[in-house]
XYZ file of C-alpha atoms in Angstrom:
471
model
C 0.000 0.000 0.000
C 1.480 3.351 -1.029
C 2.104 5.929 1.673
C -0.082 9.022 1.344
C 1.554 12.399 1.717
C -0.266 15.307 3.292
C -1.130 17.821 0.543
C -0.787 21.520 1.184
C -3.659 22.708 -0.992
C -6.565 22.563 1.460
C -9.075 23.501 -1.272
C -8.140 20.387 -3.228
C -8.212 18.347 -0.035
C -11.736 19.474 0.839
C -12.987 18.773 -2.671
C -11.436 15.303 -2.684
C -12.870 14.445 0.707
C -16.357 15.630 -0.220
C -16.312 13.466 -3.329
C -14.878 10.496 -1.406
C -17.445 10.792 1.309
C -20.374 10.980 -1.077
C -19.017 8.047 -3.085
C -18.646 5.951 0.044
C -22.140 6.878 1.205
C -23.600 6.002 -2.196
C -21.886 2.616 -2.117
C -23.362 1.807 1.286
C -26.762 3.153 0.263
C -26.750 0.878 -2.783
C -25.870 -2.145 -0.634
C -28.519 -1.280 1.967
C -31.174 -0.925 -0.734
C -30.123 -4.292 -2.130
C -30.430 -5.756 1.374
C -33.857 -4.194 1.817
C -35.116 -5.740 -1.426
C -33.471 -9.070 -0.598
C -34.968 -9.123 2.899
C -38.430 -8.349 1.529
C -38.235 -11.102 -1.101
C -36.794 -13.613 1.380
C -39.569 -12.846 3.890
C -42.289 -13.163 1.251
C -40.745 -16.433 0.040
C -40.659 -17.774 3.611
C -44.328 -17.002 4.226
C -45.330 -18.356 0.809
C -43.431 -21.610 1.360
C -44.947 -21.910 4.831
C -48.413 -21.637 3.264
C -47.597 -24.208 0.561
C -46.134 -26.723 3.019
C -48.993 -26.332 5.461
C -51.975 -26.341 3.109
C -51.269 -27.373 -0.494
C -48.265 -29.717 -0.474
C -50.073 -32.681 1.054
C -47.116 -33.246 3.383
C -48.972 -31.901 6.409
C -52.641 -32.761 6.808
C -54.999 -29.817 7.393
C -58.705 -30.621 7.720
C -60.121 -27.177 8.564
C -61.279 -24.687 5.965
C -59.069 -21.748 4.996
C -59.117 -18.777 2.644
C -56.106 -18.814 0.272
C -56.612 -15.180 -0.736
C -56.661 -14.065 2.904
C -53.354 -15.844 3.559
C -51.802 -14.179 0.516
C -52.900 -10.752 1.724
C -51.627 -11.550 5.186
C -48.222 -12.564 3.764
C -47.929 -9.235 1.928
C -48.983 -7.405 5.091
C -46.319 -9.265 7.091
C -43.386 -8.274 4.848
C -43.162 -4.660 6.080
C -43.553 -5.925 9.662
C -40.486 -8.145 9.197
C -38.520 -5.254 7.696
C -39.534 -3.114 10.666
C -38.191 -5.740 13.078
C -34.932 -5.786 11.104
C -34.645 -2.059 11.622
C -35.515 -2.373 15.326
C -32.703 -4.889 15.973
C -30.267 -2.741 13.913
C -29.813 -5.160 11.023
C -29.190 -2.173 8.736
C -26.449 -0.801 10.983
C -23.079 -0.801 9.200
C -21.205 -1.952 12.291
C -23.299 -5.155 12.337
C -22.987 -5.975 8.642
C -20.247 -7.854 6.782
C -18.514 -9.368 9.787
C -18.963 -12.015 12.485
C -22.058 -13.992 13.411
C -23.830 -11.147 15.226
C -25.814 -10.404 12.051
C -27.150 -13.971 11.951
C -28.071 -13.906 15.645
C -30.091 -10.760 15.111
C -31.904 -12.321 12.158
C -33.231 -15.007 14.500
C -34.233 -12.326 17.026
C -35.976 -10.261 14.329
C -37.855 -13.310 13.008
C -39.108 -14.223 16.479
C -40.189 -10.623 17.015
C -41.954 -10.646 13.644
C -43.866 -13.802 14.551
C -44.874 -12.278 17.902
C -46.247 -9.215 16.104
C -48.099 -11.470 13.663
C -49.647 -13.485 16.509
C -50.788 -10.286 18.215
C -52.119 -8.873 14.951
C -53.936 -12.138 14.146
C -56.343 -11.507 17.001
C -57.767 -8.583 15.016
C -58.379 -10.885 12.023
C -59.492 -13.852 14.085
C -62.888 -14.070 12.383
C -61.612 -13.702 8.815
C -58.106 -15.220 8.984
C -57.804 -17.843 11.754
C -54.081 -18.440 11.364
C -52.889 -22.025 11.633
C -50.351 -22.604 14.404
C -48.454 -24.916 12.086
C -48.288 -22.125 9.520
C -46.844 -19.744 12.102
C -44.171 -22.247 13.217
C -43.230 -22.958 9.614
C -43.061 -19.225 8.877
C -40.691 -18.741 11.820
C -38.310 -21.571 10.968
C -38.300 -20.879 7.223
C -37.796 -17.142 7.678
C -34.743 -17.687 9.883
C -33.187 -20.157 7.447
C -33.971 -18.272 4.227
C -33.071 -14.842 5.592
C -29.730 -16.129 6.915
C -29.037 -17.688 3.504
C -29.954 -14.419 1.795
C -27.737 -12.342 4.076
C -24.942 -14.888 3.658
C -25.123 -14.433 -0.128
C -25.185 -10.643 0.198
C -22.186 -10.821 2.529
C -20.243 -12.587 -0.230
C -21.229 -9.728 -2.560
C -20.035 -7.211 0.023
C -16.730 -9.016 0.458
C -16.217 -9.038 -3.294
C -16.852 -5.294 -3.439
C -14.405 -4.685 -0.603
C -11.700 -6.654 -2.392
C -12.116 -4.124 -5.189
C -11.902 -1.128 -2.871
C -15.598 -0.482 -2.276
C -17.299 -0.131 1.135
C -13.921 0.546 2.713
C -13.169 3.166 5.353
C -9.814 4.916 5.689
C -8.476 4.385 9.194
C -5.869 6.246 11.200
C -4.298 4.372 14.115
C -3.312 6.344 17.205
C -0.410 4.537 18.877
C 2.458 3.060 16.834
C 3.154 0.346 19.420
C 3.417 -3.402 18.831
C -0.327 -3.612 19.445
C -1.031 -0.893 16.896
C 1.229 -2.654 14.390
C -0.600 -5.946 15.002
C -3.996 -4.321 14.416
C -2.774 -2.663 11.210
C -1.259 -5.932 9.959
C -4.510 -7.773 10.618
C -6.414 -5.311 8.436
C -3.739 -5.194 5.762
C -3.830 -8.949 5.204
C -7.648 -9.070 5.235
C -9.032 -6.984 2.354
C -12.602 -7.832 3.416
C -12.192 -6.013 6.743
C -13.363 -2.737 5.229
C -10.525 -0.849 6.955
C -7.795 0.809 4.859
C -5.039 1.937 7.216
C -3.510 5.202 5.985
C -0.928 5.695 8.708
C -0.198 6.218 12.383
C -0.292 9.045 14.873
C 2.038 8.700 17.833
C 3.260 10.628 20.865
C 6.746 9.174 20.983
C 8.118 7.986 17.632
C 9.613 10.551 15.228
C 7.362 11.726 12.425
C 8.107 9.738 9.279
C 9.222 6.621 11.171
C 8.170 3.420 9.348
C 5.812 1.198 11.352
C 4.248 -1.492 9.148
C 5.330 -1.927 5.544
C 5.137 1.514 3.946
C 2.879 2.930 6.664
C 4.549 5.642 8.725
C 3.986 7.981 11.631
C 2.218 10.948 10.056
C 2.235 13.292 13.023
C 1.370 13.951 16.642
C -2.099 13.471 18.181
C -2.318 17.234 18.710
C -2.519 17.617 14.911
C -5.033 14.825 14.397
C -7.725 17.108 12.915
C -5.365 18.262 10.141
C -4.099 14.720 9.525
C -7.643 13.393 9.274
C -8.579 16.058 6.748
C -5.416 15.420 4.719
C -5.674 11.634 4.608
C -9.443 11.348 4.324
C -9.601 9.062 7.354
C -13.062 8.532 8.828
C -12.069 6.005 11.484
C -9.623 6.905 14.262
C -8.604 3.813 16.207
C -6.986 4.589 19.553
C -4.725 1.896 21.029
C -5.164 2.319 24.761
C -1.866 2.200 26.613
C 0.081 3.308 23.542
C -0.543 7.022 24.015
C 0.033 9.487 26.821
C -2.862 9.896 29.240
C -3.274 13.574 28.312
C -3.585 12.551 24.648
C -6.136 9.895 25.538
C -8.265 12.441 27.436
C -8.127 14.886 24.539
C -9.171 12.239 22.002
C -12.084 11.130 24.158
C -13.182 14.751 24.277
C -13.175 14.842 20.461
C -15.572 11.885 20.345
C -18.476 14.104 21.418
C -17.848 16.607 18.619
C -19.086 16.586 15.026
C -15.676 16.282 13.442
C -16.363 13.965 10.483
C -14.692 10.885 11.921
C -15.506 8.130 14.402
C -13.246 7.416 17.359
C -12.946 3.768 18.311
C -11.011 2.313 21.236
C -8.903 -0.815 20.963
C -8.149 -2.381 24.368
C -4.496 -2.750 23.412
C -4.029 -6.473 23.929
C -4.861 -7.782 20.447
C -1.394 -9.306 20.059
C -1.621 -10.886 23.505
C -5.031 -12.556 23.458
C -6.524 -14.756 20.740
C -9.529 -15.924 22.781
C -12.955 -14.332 22.599
C -13.693 -11.006 24.288
C -17.157 -9.952 25.380
C -18.371 -6.484 26.347
C -20.592 -6.191 29.405
C -21.931 -3.250 31.369
C -22.233 -3.126 35.139
C -24.290 -0.105 36.160
C -23.205 1.648 32.929
C -19.540 0.774 33.527
C -18.224 -0.941 30.344
C -16.158 -4.042 31.066
C -14.275 -6.434 28.790
C -14.582 -10.112 29.659
C -11.892 -12.511 28.414
C -13.351 -15.877 27.428
C -11.318 -18.983 28.152
C -12.300 -20.293 24.705
C -11.824 -18.612 21.346
C -15.135 -19.959 20.007
C -18.308 -19.321 21.965
C -22.020 -19.125 21.199
C -22.989 -19.691 17.578
C -19.334 -20.063 16.528
C -18.935 -22.993 18.935
C -22.159 -24.593 17.670
C -21.017 -24.329 14.038
C -17.614 -25.770 14.924
C -19.176 -28.737 16.764
C -21.658 -29.448 13.968
C -18.781 -29.402 11.490
C -16.580 -31.641 13.638
C -19.158 -34.251 14.572
C -20.984 -34.265 11.241
C -17.932 -34.495 9.006
C -16.091 -36.572 11.632
C -18.698 -39.338 11.568
C -18.784 -39.263 7.757
C -14.968 -39.377 7.574
C -14.799 -42.276 10.016
C -17.272 -44.265 7.931
C -15.325 -43.369 4.786
C -11.930 -44.513 6.112
C -13.190 -47.494 8.104
C -11.995 -49.940 5.382
C -8.517 -48.390 5.635
C -8.596 -48.702 9.434
C -9.480 -52.379 9.095
C -6.696 -52.948 6.552
C -4.100 -51.266 8.789
C -5.271 -53.315 11.777
C -5.201 -56.498 9.691
C -1.682 -55.683 8.486
C -0.525 -55.243 12.076
C -2.105 -58.570 13.048
C -0.361 -60.380 10.228
C 2.998 -58.724 10.880
C 3.097 -58.353 14.685
C 0.249 -60.693 15.691
C -1.395 -57.767 17.503
C -2.949 -54.364 16.807
C -0.787 -51.605 18.291
C -2.616 -48.392 19.068
C -0.630 -45.822 21.029
C -2.228 -43.467 23.547
C 0.133 -40.546 24.107
C -0.620 -37.754 26.624
C -1.244 -34.506 24.735
C -2.325 -30.959 25.572
C -5.915 -30.156 24.686
C -8.115 -27.125 25.077
C -7.452 -25.145 28.274
C -4.390 -27.348 29.000
C -6.589 -30.437 29.388
C -4.456 -33.605 29.160
C -5.983 -36.238 26.899
C -4.815 -39.434 25.215
C -3.863 -38.915 21.577
C -4.566 -42.171 19.737
C -2.465 -43.249 16.765
C -1.432 -46.436 15.012
C 2.137 -47.621 15.567
C 3.007 -47.578 11.864
C 6.444 -45.960 11.370
C 6.949 -44.424 7.960
C 3.232 -43.884 7.305
C 2.249 -40.745 9.282
C -1.061 -40.190 7.479
C -2.224 -43.748 8.202
C -0.949 -43.547 11.774
C -3.141 -40.513 12.509
C -6.448 -41.975 11.347
C -7.480 -43.062 14.910
C -7.453 -39.374 15.864
C -10.958 -39.311 14.378
C -12.097 -41.111 17.532
C -10.561 -38.284 19.593
C -12.656 -35.825 17.565
C -15.863 -37.750 18.251
C -15.224 -37.837 22.017
C -14.720 -34.049 22.011
C -10.980 -33.862 22.691
C -9.876 -32.754 19.221
C -11.215 -30.916 16.203
C -10.924 -31.786 12.535
C -9.106 -28.476 11.958
C -6.994 -26.661 14.520
C -3.489 -26.077 15.839
C -1.033 -28.962 15.816
C -1.621 -31.326 18.777
C 1.293 -30.929 21.148
C 2.485 -33.837 23.242
C 2.747 -33.321 26.978
C 6.422 -34.272 26.762
C 7.311 -31.533 24.255
C 9.344 -28.538 25.500
C 6.933 -25.799 26.605
C 6.464 -22.751 24.395
C 6.049 -19.201 25.638
C 3.215 -19.161 28.244
C 1.289 -16.475 26.348
C 1.558 -18.376 23.063
C 0.548 -21.574 24.843
C -2.516 -19.827 26.311
C -3.620 -18.707 22.854
C -3.007 -22.116 21.270
C -5.068 -23.775 23.977
C -8.060 -21.468 23.452
C -9.262 -23.984 20.806
C -9.050 -27.755 20.419
C -6.040 -29.186 18.576
C -6.794 -30.429 15.088
C -6.122 -33.438 12.900
C -5.268 -31.043 10.078
C -4.173 -27.436 10.164
C -1.987 -24.806 8.527
C 1.197 -26.726 9.331
C 0.207 -29.513 6.917
C 0.195 -27.004 4.055
C 3.461 -25.274 4.975
C 5.281 -28.463 5.968
C 6.584 -26.729 9.105
C 5.780 -27.788 12.658
C 8.179 -26.234 15.169
C 9.298 -22.975 13.556
C 8.250 -19.448 14.517
C 6.511 -19.201 11.150
C 4.405 -22.270 11.991
C 3.366 -20.682 15.306
C 2.372 -17.474 13.521
C 0.291 -19.465 11.044
C -1.496 -21.275 13.874
C -2.197 -18.046 15.773
C -3.423 -16.449 12.549
C -5.825 -19.376 12.102
C -7.162 -18.978 15.655
C -7.680 -15.218 15.391
C -9.295 -15.374 11.940
C -11.365 -18.515 12.423
C -14.553 -18.931 10.445
C -16.325 -22.127 9.468
C -15.358 -21.351 5.862
C -11.682 -21.257 6.813
C -12.088 -24.807 8.173
C -13.739 -25.872 4.921
C -10.932 -24.236 2.939
C -8.176 -25.955 4.936
C -9.915 -29.358 4.789
C -10.286 -28.979 1.023
C -6.679 -27.885 0.501
C -5.291 -30.704 2.641
C -7.555 -33.234 0.915
C -6.446 -32.112 -2.559
C -2.818 -32.228 -1.465
C -3.208 -35.789 -0.174
C -4.854 -36.832 -3.453
C -1.973 -35.330 -5.423
C 0.595 -37.032 -3.202
C -1.251 -40.341 -3.533
C -1.305 -40.068 -7.315
C 2.386 -39.215 -7.327
C 3.234 -42.258 -5.200
C 1.155 -44.556 -7.410
C 2.794 -43.074 -10.501
C 6.280 -43.593 -9.047
C 5.411 -47.138 -7.992
C 4.142 -48.015 -11.483
C 7.225 -46.510 -13.099
C 9.508 -48.481 -10.760
C 7.694 -51.700 -11.629
C 7.866 -50.994 -15.349
C 11.550 -50.084 -15.189
C 12.245 -53.194 -13.119
C 10.645 -55.439 -15.713
C 12.479 -53.690 -18.544
C 15.782 -54.415 -16.856
């Protein structure tokens, strides 16, 4: 990313910023309008499918009389109610969109609220439209599923636009510390974050000092208004603990002013903690709560569904191979040797890591780890399982690694490194950036790599046999 210099012509600066701001606002307005239309169509489709399944499909018996036209009118009436609930739970708020699972949680909340409003409203139409309870339950379940699918598709559209520079805010980071560098790096390597870091403001480092890549210290916090105008930044991210207290107080004072940018506070321990962080309020006192686990709530549910669902399928798929390996051990050693080695699990839990004693065949040896997945000690994808006898790593790194379950596969299988600093960085990057789609991506990449390696071994074996016969 090229470093932006601060222009001296303030007339040109103002004109550029006005154009940039209006362009950015138009981009978001276009996406929000697309979401509004998509939400309306998804809601109407949900209510229409609920009607078809309940009354006309023949799947669910319904003996009472009903008025099809009344249900159609009621479905059209319900669409704006659903959109109103979306607005109530802030599903058109930019901070909620295009990131995390909070958007999906609020869809479920909005759908439940919509059904409650429908049930209340149905009392006024009780004589003309006696709504079926089965219809209402179907409408609730279908609306949650279809609306989540619709928002998921729109999120992919938003990510694609961000990769091309749309829907992206310019951000100025206050505090050129290691924590500030880590935050900037995280956004630089993730083009879908929507944050384009333009530089740093710092109390201590000399102006012009390089911080991350080509990003430099652009000035002191006392000149932040001029730097914001010059760079076009609309997000000012303050790294707490990286600035002087007087600077921190002054910046907080700016937050209450209409200055054209938003001030956001970063707790300043991003590089230290990879586990989840929750925000709570005790009598209006904001508090950050560190979770022992990286994945909580819906993330944990998705991870477990992925592990147990695909784990059972994988175990059934490789069961013939397991039987062949066991049979080979019986024929060779007259016994099946399955090792149980103490290993470090989530939150430093010691568990038995099960593997076949088959030297020279590491992939075959690790197949019994699928049983460790099904008993909840491992995950299909995660950091490398570390044996209890291995030399301990840095306590802080160990804490972060143990915020998730170790995995059968992980980034180290793609890089071929296990004990290097680069391997640790890859594992920590996986933990911090976890999504269910990252697990799918890693599983797919590892699977394709194993297929290629298998083909290569078969090809080499055939060539050796052919060459042997020729000789």
